Each structure stands twice: as structure tokens, then as C-alpha cells.
Short mmCIF file of C-alpha atoms and ligand atoms in Angstrom, two decimals:
data_model
loop_
_atom_site.label_atom_id
_atom_site.label_comp_id
_atom_site.label_asym_id
_atom_site.label_seq_id
_atom_site.Cartn_x
_atom_site.Cartn_y
_atom_site.Cartn_z
CA UNK A 940 87.62 127.34 108.03
CA UNK A 941 90.53 129.59 108.83
CA UNK A 942 90.12 133.26 108.00
CA UNK A 943 93.17 133.37 105.73
CA UNK A 944 92.42 132.86 102.02
CA UNK A 945 94.98 131.12 99.80
CA UNK A 946 96.15 132.77 96.60
CA UNK A 947 96.57 130.12 93.90
CA UNK A 948 99.49 130.49 91.50
CA UNK A 949 99.39 127.48 89.17
CA UNK A 950 102.66 126.10 87.89
CA UNK A 951 103.39 127.71 84.48
CA UNK A 952 105.18 124.61 83.26
CA UNK A 953 103.93 121.54 85.19
CA UNK A 954 105.61 118.16 84.85
CA UNK A 955 104.47 116.36 81.69
CA UNK A 956 102.18 113.35 82.24
CA UNK A 957 104.67 110.80 80.89
CA UNK A 958 107.54 112.21 83.02
CA UNK A 959 105.33 112.19 86.12
CA UNK A 960 104.22 108.61 85.40
CA UNK A 961 107.87 107.47 85.46
CA UNK A 962 108.66 109.54 88.57
CA UNK A 963 105.83 108.02 90.60
CA UNK A 964 106.19 104.45 89.34
CA UNK A 965 108.79 103.52 91.97
CA UNK A 966 109.39 106.62 94.06
CA UNK A 967 111.16 105.08 97.15
CA UNK A 968 111.19 107.73 99.91
CA UNK A 969 111.68 111.49 99.69
CA UNK A 970 113.42 111.97 96.35
CA UNK A 971 110.50 112.87 94.10
CA UNK A 972 108.49 116.05 94.65
CA UNK A 973 105.25 117.42 93.27
CA UNK A 974 104.89 120.64 91.24
CA UNK A 975 103.52 122.90 93.98
CA UNK A 976 104.08 124.02 97.56
CA UNK A 977 102.23 126.06 100.16
CA UNK A 978 103.87 129.14 101.64
CA UNK A 979 102.55 131.28 104.53
CA UNK A 980 104.39 134.09 106.32
CA UNK A 981 104.25 135.29 109.92
CA UNK A 982 105.38 138.54 111.47
CA UNK A 983 105.09 139.57 115.10
CA UNK A 984 102.38 142.22 115.43
CA UNK A 985 100.82 141.22 112.09
CA UNK A 986 100.17 137.51 112.54
CA UNK A 987 99.86 135.04 109.62
CA UNK A 988 99.63 136.51 106.13
CA UNK A 989 100.34 135.90 102.44
CA UNK A 990 99.06 132.31 102.14
CA UNK A 991 99.90 130.93 98.70
CA UNK A 992 99.67 127.68 96.79
CA UNK A 993 102.49 128.22 94.32
CA UNK A 994 104.96 126.49 92.02
CA UNK A 995 107.50 124.54 94.05
CA UNK A 996 110.91 126.18 93.83
CA UNK A 997 114.06 127.25 95.68
CA UNK A 998 113.90 129.66 98.61
CA UNK A 999 116.00 132.81 98.54
CA UNK A 1000 117.54 133.35 101.96
CA UNK A 1001 119.61 136.24 103.23
CA UNK A 1002 122.83 134.78 104.70
CA UNK A 1003 121.89 136.25 108.08
CA UNK A 1004 118.51 134.46 108.19
CA UNK A 1005 118.18 133.28 111.80
CA UNK A 1006 117.50 129.58 111.03
CA UNK A 1007 120.88 129.22 109.31
CA UNK A 1008 122.63 130.17 112.55
CA UNK A 1009 120.52 129.05 115.50
CA UNK A 1010 118.42 126.27 113.92
CA UNK A 1011 114.97 127.47 114.92
CA UNK A 1012 113.14 124.99 112.69
CA UNK A 1013 110.37 122.44 113.18
CA UNK A 1014 108.55 120.03 110.87
CA UNK A 1015 105.83 117.41 110.60
CA UNK A 1016 105.31 114.33 108.48
CA UNK A 1017 101.90 112.98 107.48
CA UNK A 1018 100.50 111.01 104.59
CA UNK A 1019 97.65 111.55 102.18
CA UNK A 1020 96.28 108.28 100.78
CA UNK A 1021 93.94 107.11 98.14
CA UNK A 1022 91.46 104.79 99.77
CA UNK A 1023 90.52 101.57 97.98
CA UNK A 1024 87.55 103.32 96.36
CA UNK A 1025 89.81 106.06 94.97
CA UNK A 1026 88.93 108.84 97.41
CA UNK A 1027 91.69 111.03 98.83
CA UNK A 1028 92.16 111.13 102.59
CA UNK A 1029 94.63 112.20 105.27
CA UNK A 1030 95.35 110.35 108.50
CA UNK A 1031 94.89 112.40 111.70
CA UNK A 1032 96.12 115.75 110.32
CA UNK A 1033 94.80 117.62 113.38
CA UNK A 1034 97.09 115.52 115.59
CA UNK A 1035 100.03 116.64 113.44
CA UNK A 1036 98.88 120.26 113.74
CA UNK A 1037 98.72 119.95 117.52
CA UNK A 1038 102.17 118.37 117.72
CA UNK A 1039 103.52 121.04 115.36
CA UNK A 1040 102.32 123.72 117.77
CA UNK A 1041 103.76 121.83 120.75
CA UNK A 1042 107.10 121.81 118.89
CA UNK A 1043 106.67 125.53 118.14
CA UNK A 1044 106.17 126.31 121.83
CA UNK A 1045 109.27 124.34 122.81
CA UNK A 1046 111.35 126.16 120.20
CA UNK A 1047 109.88 129.58 121.14
CA UNK A 1048 108.34 129.94 117.66
CA UNK A 1049 104.96 131.28 116.54
CA UNK A 1050 102.05 128.81 116.66
CA UNK A 1051 99.89 128.38 113.58
CA UNK A 1052 96.09 128.03 113.83
CA UNK A 1053 95.28 124.31 113.67
CA UNK A 1054 92.75 124.78 110.85
CA UNK A 1055 95.21 126.79 108.76
CA UNK A 1056 97.77 123.98 109.08
CA UNK A 1057 95.20 121.39 107.92
CA UNK A 1058 93.89 123.60 105.11
CA UNK A 1059 97.42 124.16 103.85
CA UNK A 1060 97.90 120.37 103.63
CA UNK A 1061 94.53 119.90 101.92
CA UNK A 1062 95.20 122.68 99.41
CA UNK A 1063 98.47 121.08 98.35
CA UNK A 1064 96.96 117.59 97.99
CA UNK A 1065 94.13 119.06 95.95
CA UNK A 1066 96.41 120.85 93.47
CA UNK A 1067 98.86 117.93 93.18
CA UNK A 1068 96.31 115.09 93.25
CA UNK A 1069 97.78 113.48 90.12
CA UNK A 1070 100.94 112.66 92.05
CA UNK A 1071 99.67 109.72 94.14
CA UNK A 1072 101.92 106.74 93.38
CA UNK A 1073 100.22 103.52 92.32
CA UNK A 1074 102.69 101.24 94.13
CA UNK A 1075 101.50 99.01 96.96
CA UNK A 1076 101.63 101.00 100.20
CA UNK A 1077 102.31 104.21 98.29
CA UNK A 1078 101.13 107.61 99.52
CA UNK A 1079 101.69 111.32 99.14
CA UNK A 1080 103.97 112.22 102.05
CA UNK A 1081 103.35 115.77 103.25
CA UNK A 1082 106.10 117.71 104.93
CA UNK A 1083 104.87 120.88 106.66
CA UNK A 1084 107.75 122.84 108.16
CA UNK A 1085 108.58 126.26 109.56
CA UNK A 1086 111.79 128.17 109.99
CA UNK A 1087 112.89 131.44 111.58
CA UNK A 1088 113.05 133.83 108.63
CA UNK A 1089 114.06 137.00 110.46
CA UNK A 1090 117.35 138.48 109.26
CA UNK A 1091 119.16 139.07 112.55
CA UNK A 1092 122.19 137.60 114.30
CA UNK A 1093 121.16 138.28 117.90
CA UNK A 1094 120.38 135.11 119.85
CA UNK A 1095 116.66 135.42 120.57
CA UNK A 1096 113.41 133.91 119.28
CA UNK A 1097 112.81 135.31 115.79
CA UNK A 1098 109.99 137.75 115.12
CA UNK A 1099 109.34 136.38 111.61
CA UNK A 1100 108.60 132.84 110.42
CA UNK A 1101 107.99 131.10 107.13
CA UNK A 1102 105.67 128.06 107.05
CA UNK A 1103 105.70 125.76 104.02
CA UNK A 1104 104.24 122.44 102.94
CA UNK A 1105 105.86 120.30 100.27
CA UNK A 1106 104.69 116.90 99.03
CA UNK A 1107 106.57 113.79 97.97
CA UNK A 1108 105.10 110.64 96.41
CA UNK A 1109 106.55 107.78 98.46
CA UNK A 1110 106.76 104.02 98.57
CA UNK A 1111 108.51 102.07 101.32
CA UNK A 1112 110.78 103.93 103.70
CA UNK A 1113 113.25 101.05 103.91
CA UNK A 1114 114.73 100.33 100.52
CA UNK A 1115 116.21 96.98 101.54
CA UNK A 1116 112.79 95.38 100.96
CA UNK A 1117 113.74 92.85 103.67
CA UNK A 1118 110.85 91.39 105.69
CA UNK A 1119 112.33 92.84 108.89
CA UNK A 1120 114.86 95.58 109.66
CA UNK A 1121 118.03 95.30 111.68
CA UNK A 1122 118.93 97.76 114.41
CA UNK A 1123 122.14 99.10 115.88
CA UNK A 1124 122.13 100.19 119.53
CA UNK A 1125 124.10 103.41 119.97
CA UNK A 1126 126.20 103.31 123.12
CA UNK A 1127 128.21 106.45 122.30
CA UNK A 1128 125.52 108.93 121.34
CA UNK A 1129 122.21 109.94 122.87
CA UNK A 1130 119.31 111.74 121.25
CA UNK A 1131 117.67 113.67 124.05
CA UNK A 1132 117.97 114.48 127.75
CA UNK A 1133 115.53 115.67 130.42
CA UNK A 1134 114.57 119.27 129.70
CA UNK A 1135 115.85 119.03 126.12
CA UNK A 1136 114.02 118.92 122.81
CA UNK A 1137 113.41 115.16 122.48
CA UNK A 1138 109.62 115.51 122.40
CA UNK A 1139 109.72 118.25 119.76
CA UNK A 1140 109.99 117.55 116.03
CA UNK A 1141 112.80 120.01 115.40
CA UNK A 1142 115.48 119.60 112.76
CA UNK A 1143 118.21 119.80 115.39
CA UNK A 1144 117.18 116.45 116.89
CA UNK A 1145 117.79 114.79 113.54
CA UNK A 1146 121.05 116.66 112.94
CA UNK A 1147 122.47 115.30 116.18
CA UNK A 1148 121.23 111.78 115.41
CA UNK A 1149 122.97 111.50 112.04
CA UNK A 1150 126.37 110.39 113.30
CA UNK A 1151 124.75 107.49 115.14
CA UNK A 1152 122.67 106.63 112.07
CA UNK A 1153 125.84 106.77 109.97
CA UNK A 1154 127.46 104.34 112.38
CA UNK A 1155 124.45 102.01 112.14
CA UNK A 1156 124.64 101.99 108.32
CA UNK A 1157 128.41 101.46 108.40
CA UNK A 1158 127.81 98.41 110.61
CA UNK A 1159 125.30 97.06 108.10
CA UNK A 1160 122.10 98.00 109.94
CA UNK A 1161 119.01 99.97 108.94
CA UNK A 1162 118.33 102.17 111.96
CA UNK A 1163 119.77 103.25 115.27
CA UNK A 1164 118.26 102.57 118.73
CA UNK A 1165 118.81 105.40 121.20
CA UNK A 1166 119.11 104.75 124.94
CA UNK A 1167 118.34 107.23 127.71
CA UNK A 1168 120.96 109.90 128.37
CA UNK A 1169 121.23 109.39 132.15
CA UNK A 1170 121.90 105.69 132.63
CA UNK A 1171 122.37 104.48 129.05
CA UNK A 1172 120.07 101.66 129.99
CA UNK A 1173 116.49 102.36 128.93
CA UNK A 1174 115.32 102.03 125.33
CA UNK A 1175 113.97 105.33 124.02
CA UNK A 1176 113.22 105.19 120.29
CA UNK A 1177 114.82 104.97 116.86
CA UNK A 1178 116.10 107.94 114.87
CA UNK A 1179 112.67 108.34 113.24
CA UNK A 1180 110.31 105.77 114.78
CA UNK A 1181 108.81 104.64 118.10
CA UNK A 1182 109.33 101.10 119.43
CA UNK A 1183 106.98 98.33 120.61
CA UNK A 1184 107.85 95.00 122.27
CA UNK A 1185 105.51 91.99 122.18
CA UNK A 1186 105.60 89.20 124.81
CA UNK A 1187 104.55 85.57 124.82
CA UNK A 1188 101.56 86.34 127.07
CA UNK A 1189 100.21 88.62 124.31
CA UNK A 1190 101.05 91.86 126.12
CA UNK A 1191 102.93 94.83 124.64
CA UNK A 1192 105.34 97.35 126.10
CA UNK A 1193 106.30 100.73 124.64
CA UNK A 1194 108.56 103.34 126.24
CA UNK A 1195 106.58 106.04 128.09
CA UNK A 1196 106.28 109.66 126.92
CA UNK A 1197 108.70 111.02 129.48
CA UNK A 1198 109.66 114.13 127.51
CA UNK A 1199 112.66 112.65 125.74
CA UNK A 1200 110.89 110.81 122.91
CA UNK A 1201 108.59 111.96 120.15
CA UNK A 1202 104.89 111.35 120.95
CA UNK A 1203 104.23 109.43 117.75
CA UNK A 1204 100.77 109.58 116.21
CA UNK A 1205 101.24 106.03 114.92
CA UNK A 1206 102.35 104.97 118.43
CA UNK A 1207 99.13 106.41 119.83
CA UNK A 1208 97.01 104.66 117.16
CA UNK A 1209 98.76 101.32 117.78
CA UNK A 1210 98.17 101.54 121.55
CA UNK A 1211 94.47 102.15 120.89
CA UNK A 1212 94.15 99.36 118.29
CA UNK A 1213 96.05 96.83 120.41
CA UNK A 1214 93.86 97.53 123.45
CA UNK A 1215 90.74 97.23 121.33
CA UNK A 1216 92.03 93.84 120.14
CA UNK A 1217 92.09 92.75 123.80
CA UNK A 1218 95.85 93.05 124.29
CA UNK A 1219 97.43 94.66 127.35
CA UNK A 1220 99.70 97.60 126.52
CA UNK A 1221 102.04 98.99 129.15
CA UNK A 1222 103.76 102.34 128.63
CA UNK A 1223 106.79 101.63 130.75
CA UNK A 1224 110.56 101.80 130.67
CA UNK A 1225 112.21 98.72 129.15
CA UNK A 1226 115.93 98.11 129.60
CA UNK A 1227 118.27 97.12 126.81
CA UNK A 1228 119.67 94.17 128.85
CA UNK A 1229 116.14 92.96 129.46
CA UNK A 1230 115.35 93.15 125.74
CA UNK A 1231 118.29 90.92 124.94
CA UNK A 1232 117.51 88.51 127.81
CA UNK A 1233 113.82 88.31 126.86
CA UNK A 1234 114.62 87.77 123.17
CA UNK A 1235 117.05 85.00 124.08
CA UNK A 1236 114.69 83.30 126.53
CA UNK A 1237 111.75 83.50 124.12
CA UNK A 1238 109.64 85.58 126.55
CA UNK A 1239 109.77 88.33 123.94
CA UNK A 1240 108.30 87.13 120.67
CA UNK A 1241 108.20 90.25 118.45
CA UNK A 1242 109.44 93.83 118.27
CA UNK A 1243 108.42 96.50 115.81
CA UNK A 1244 109.06 100.11 114.98
CA UNK A 1245 106.31 102.48 113.91
CA UNK A 1246 105.91 105.92 112.42
CA UNK A 1247 104.31 107.75 109.53
CA UNK A 1248 107.12 107.02 107.10
CA UNK A 1249 107.84 103.47 108.29
CA UNK A 1250 104.19 102.54 109.11
CA UNK A 1251 104.71 99.31 111.13
CA UNK A 1252 108.09 97.71 110.50
CA UNK A 1253 109.13 94.42 112.13
CA UNK A 1254 112.56 94.24 113.77
CA UNK A 1255 114.53 91.10 112.96
CA UNK A 1256 117.97 91.60 114.45
CA UNK A 1257 119.62 93.86 116.99
CA UNK A 1258 123.35 94.54 117.39
CA UNK A 1259 124.88 95.99 120.49
CA UNK A 1260 128.65 96.22 120.53
CA UNK A 1261 129.87 92.71 119.79
CA UNK A 1262 126.56 91.06 120.74
CA UNK A 1263 123.83 90.31 118.30
CA UNK A 1264 120.41 88.93 119.06
CA UNK A 1265 117.49 87.83 116.92
CA UNK A 1266 113.86 88.68 117.59
CA UNK A 1267 111.55 85.68 117.34
CA UNK A 1268 112.21 83.91 114.05
CA UNK A 1269 113.84 87.08 112.63
CA UNK A 1270 110.87 87.99 110.45
CA UNK A 1271 107.45 89.59 110.86
CA UNK A 1272 105.42 88.23 113.79
CA UNK A 1273 101.69 87.69 114.08
CA UNK A 1274 100.82 90.53 116.45
CA UNK A 1275 102.88 92.99 114.40
CA UNK A 1276 101.13 91.85 111.23
CA UNK A 1277 97.67 92.03 112.81
CA UNK A 1278 98.24 95.60 114.07
CA UNK A 1279 99.70 96.72 110.76
CA UNK A 1280 96.71 95.31 108.87
CA UNK A 1281 94.28 97.11 111.18
CA UNK A 1282 96.10 100.42 110.85
CA UNK A 1283 96.58 100.26 107.08
CA UNK A 1284 93.02 98.94 106.71
CA UNK A 1285 91.64 102.05 108.45
CA UNK A 1286 93.86 104.32 106.35
CA UNK A 1287 92.73 102.69 103.11
CA UNK A 1288 89.05 102.56 104.05
CA UNK A 1289 88.94 98.74 104.34
CA UNK A 1290 88.36 98.70 108.12
CA UNK A 1291 85.78 100.80 110.01
CA UNK A 1292 87.25 104.08 111.22
CA UNK A 1293 85.71 104.11 114.70
CA UNK A 1294 87.88 107.00 115.91
CA UNK A 1295 87.38 109.42 113.01
CA UNK A 1296 91.10 109.28 112.27
CA UNK A 1297 90.63 109.55 108.51
CA UNK A 1298 89.82 112.94 107.05
CA UNK A 1299 88.30 112.54 103.59
CA UNK A 1300 89.27 115.25 101.09
N1 LIG B 1506 110.06 109.23 116.59
C1 LIG B 1506 110.74 110.05 115.78
C2 LIG B 1506 112.06 110.55 116.22
C3 LIG B 1506 110.20 110.41 114.53
O1 LIG B 1506 110.87 111.21 113.69
C4 LIG B 1506 108.94 109.90 114.15
C5 LIG B 1506 108.35 110.25 112.85
O2 LIG B 1506 107.63 111.18 112.71
C6 LIG B 1506 108.26 109.07 115.05
C7 LIG B 1506 108.85 108.75 116.25
C8 LIG B 1506 106.91 108.54 114.73
O3 LIG B 1506 105.94 109.56 114.79
P1 LIG B 1506 104.61 109.50 113.92
O4 LIG B 1506 103.99 108.19 114.19
O5 LIG B 1506 103.79 110.63 114.41
O6 LIG B 1506 105.02 109.66 112.51
C1 LIG B 1507 108.04 110.52 109.62
O1 LIG B 1507 107.79 109.33 109.83
O2 LIG B 1507 107.20 111.28 109.14
C2 LIG B 1507 109.33 111.10 109.93
O3 LIG B 1507 109.42 112.27 110.02
C3 LIG B 1507 110.47 110.23 110.16
C4 LIG B 1507 111.59 110.45 109.22
C5 LIG B 1507 112.59 109.39 109.49
C6 LIG B 1507 111.20 110.45 107.79
#
């Protein structure tokens, strides 16, 4: 237990049952929100204070609030599920808390006690437990985030922060509903460089990725593949997912955590599950030319992206300038499917949770 008690302010006018039922029937990703949010404040010298579970609503910000100018902001993404027997659970929330604090350190922000982060998530799920969507693969997506709330225009780490958690009932991240996604390799834009913020989950990383994502969509693709900033040769990750490559000898490769990619919690779980299934997983640099050559020769049989929002998503096609190549038969492959079933099975309570990844609520 953290030492900070939450004040509960119930919503005076919560969403009516029939309106909520429609909202969560087919929620897609990130457009529907629950009735409540968690809010906790931080001030240098005072620490964390004023923890509230309160009606969700707009924030009032002074125009000189530091985040609006220098972008000191970080966030997390994790899901609460209903297991097959109807119990509520979260997947590895302590790992999200630890990564949140790693992001906070990189952005020179205040760290939040790990237990307080997890309790904030739990408190919100508890109060908004009627918002779980019934759709296949649906979950309550939790978005903890923190911004510099000090009112000051000097360029320095803020002395005040505001931490919040909001919740969104979600279905599939990719609305296309296609069996596999198609990727666009960005040759003009990079996401992160050595010494930069690539390993932190800060809003700025996503802001700078949007033009490349826009280009990918304009070219008819779902997501953008970023290459390394030095040689433009090594595959790093997608705008919001890590990458895995599967070979005909049953081995897997995923780019290493070299400081320029996000250390995905799903990535970590997949490495563990694949090794337990007897597969070899190498965390090593993989070149874009090699990916194309291996896909064309058949040495590479599958590729998939993974993350909280996307879970495990097969890659079907890749475009790079004028070249296009297909992965395997262009649809979901066997290893991808097997790993997805194991992961989702653990999350839904259908497969033994040998690593205590699932936190029952
Ligand atoms: N890479 C980026 C850039 C992301 O935004 C995400 C999503 O959180 C991931 C990878 C996957 O991380 P995780 O599996 O922890 O959700
Ligand atoms: C997540 O998977 O939680 C993310 O933050 C990725 C984003 C593209 C929604």
C-alpha cells in the first residue's frame, strides 16, 4: 500500500446504462472514455499530494504551463482485462510503473512511487468497472500520464507535476480488420538517436513520428518502420510497436534495446514465451536490406509487431521507396499465431501464468 489515500468524488451525472452499452459495443481504439479519472499532484519540497478519483473532465491550464512550451510529458499504456471467468485483472502494471519512472528520469521529471502508480490504475478500474467492452479482444486501456504543471517560462525541469490516469474501452487497434498489416519504411525521418529520448515514453517521440506516419497512411499503409539514425540501415521499431522476425529454422530476431527503441513489455513477454516454447530468440541488429532479401528468399517466414495496443499483429507487406515485398504468404504465420495465443491466453486466464504477470483486481 502507498501512504497516500485517494479521495473519491463520484460522478454526479454518470453515463446512462443504455448510452454506455452503445459506446462500448464497438469502441475501436481511443475514442470512448469512462466517467472517471485519477488525479495526483506533485510539488518539489512537498512530494505527492491530493490523490483523487474524480469525474473525468477538461483540465484548466494557465497559458504559461511549462508542458505547453517545453513538452515535459510522459505516458504509459496498459490494459485491464476481464478473464474468461469474469474477474478483472491487469497485465504487468509494475513493469509499466518502472518504465514510467525510467521515462521520468530521462525527462528530468519527478518519479512516482511504484505502488501509487499501480493503485491509481486499480482505483480507476474499480470505479469504472462497468466499462469493459464485450467485443472479442476488448479491454479497458489505461493511460497514465504526467505533465509539467509549473507556470514558468524559464527552460528548466519543472518543480510541479500533475499525474493522471484515464481509461478507454478498446477493441482492435487496427481498424482495417485485415489479417495482417502493411508497413511503410521511412527513409526521410528517424525516430531516435544515440543519447536521445527513444527509450522513454514521452509525448515528443510521438509528435516527431507523426509526419512519417502520415506519409505511411498517404501511401496506403498502416504503420511506419523507423530505421536507425546513423546509417539508415538497421530496423528499429514501428511508431508504436516493437518488431519480431521469424526464420525458417524456427529462430526469432528482435532489435536490441540499444537506447533508441522503447523497451516494450509485450516484447519482453514474447521473448520469454518464445524461449519457453523452445525457440531461439536473438536480440540483434537486423538490416532492412537483409529483411527484404530474407523475405524474398524464403529464409524469413513471418514478421510481427507487438505492443499493448496492437497485442501481436502479423505483418503482411512492406514498402520501401518503389520496392514492395511480401512476408511469407502475406497473412498470419504459425509462430506468430502460437505466441499470440499464449500471450492472450495468459491475459485471459486460459493459460497458466507461470511468471505472475497477471495482477487480479
Ligand atoms: N514501441 C513504441 C514506440 C510504443 O509506443 C509501444 C507501445 O507502448 C511499444 C513499442 C510497445 O510497448 P509495450 O509492449 O510495453 O506496450
Ligand atoms: C500502447 O501500445 O500502449 C501505445 O502506447 C502505443 C500507441 C500507438 C497507442
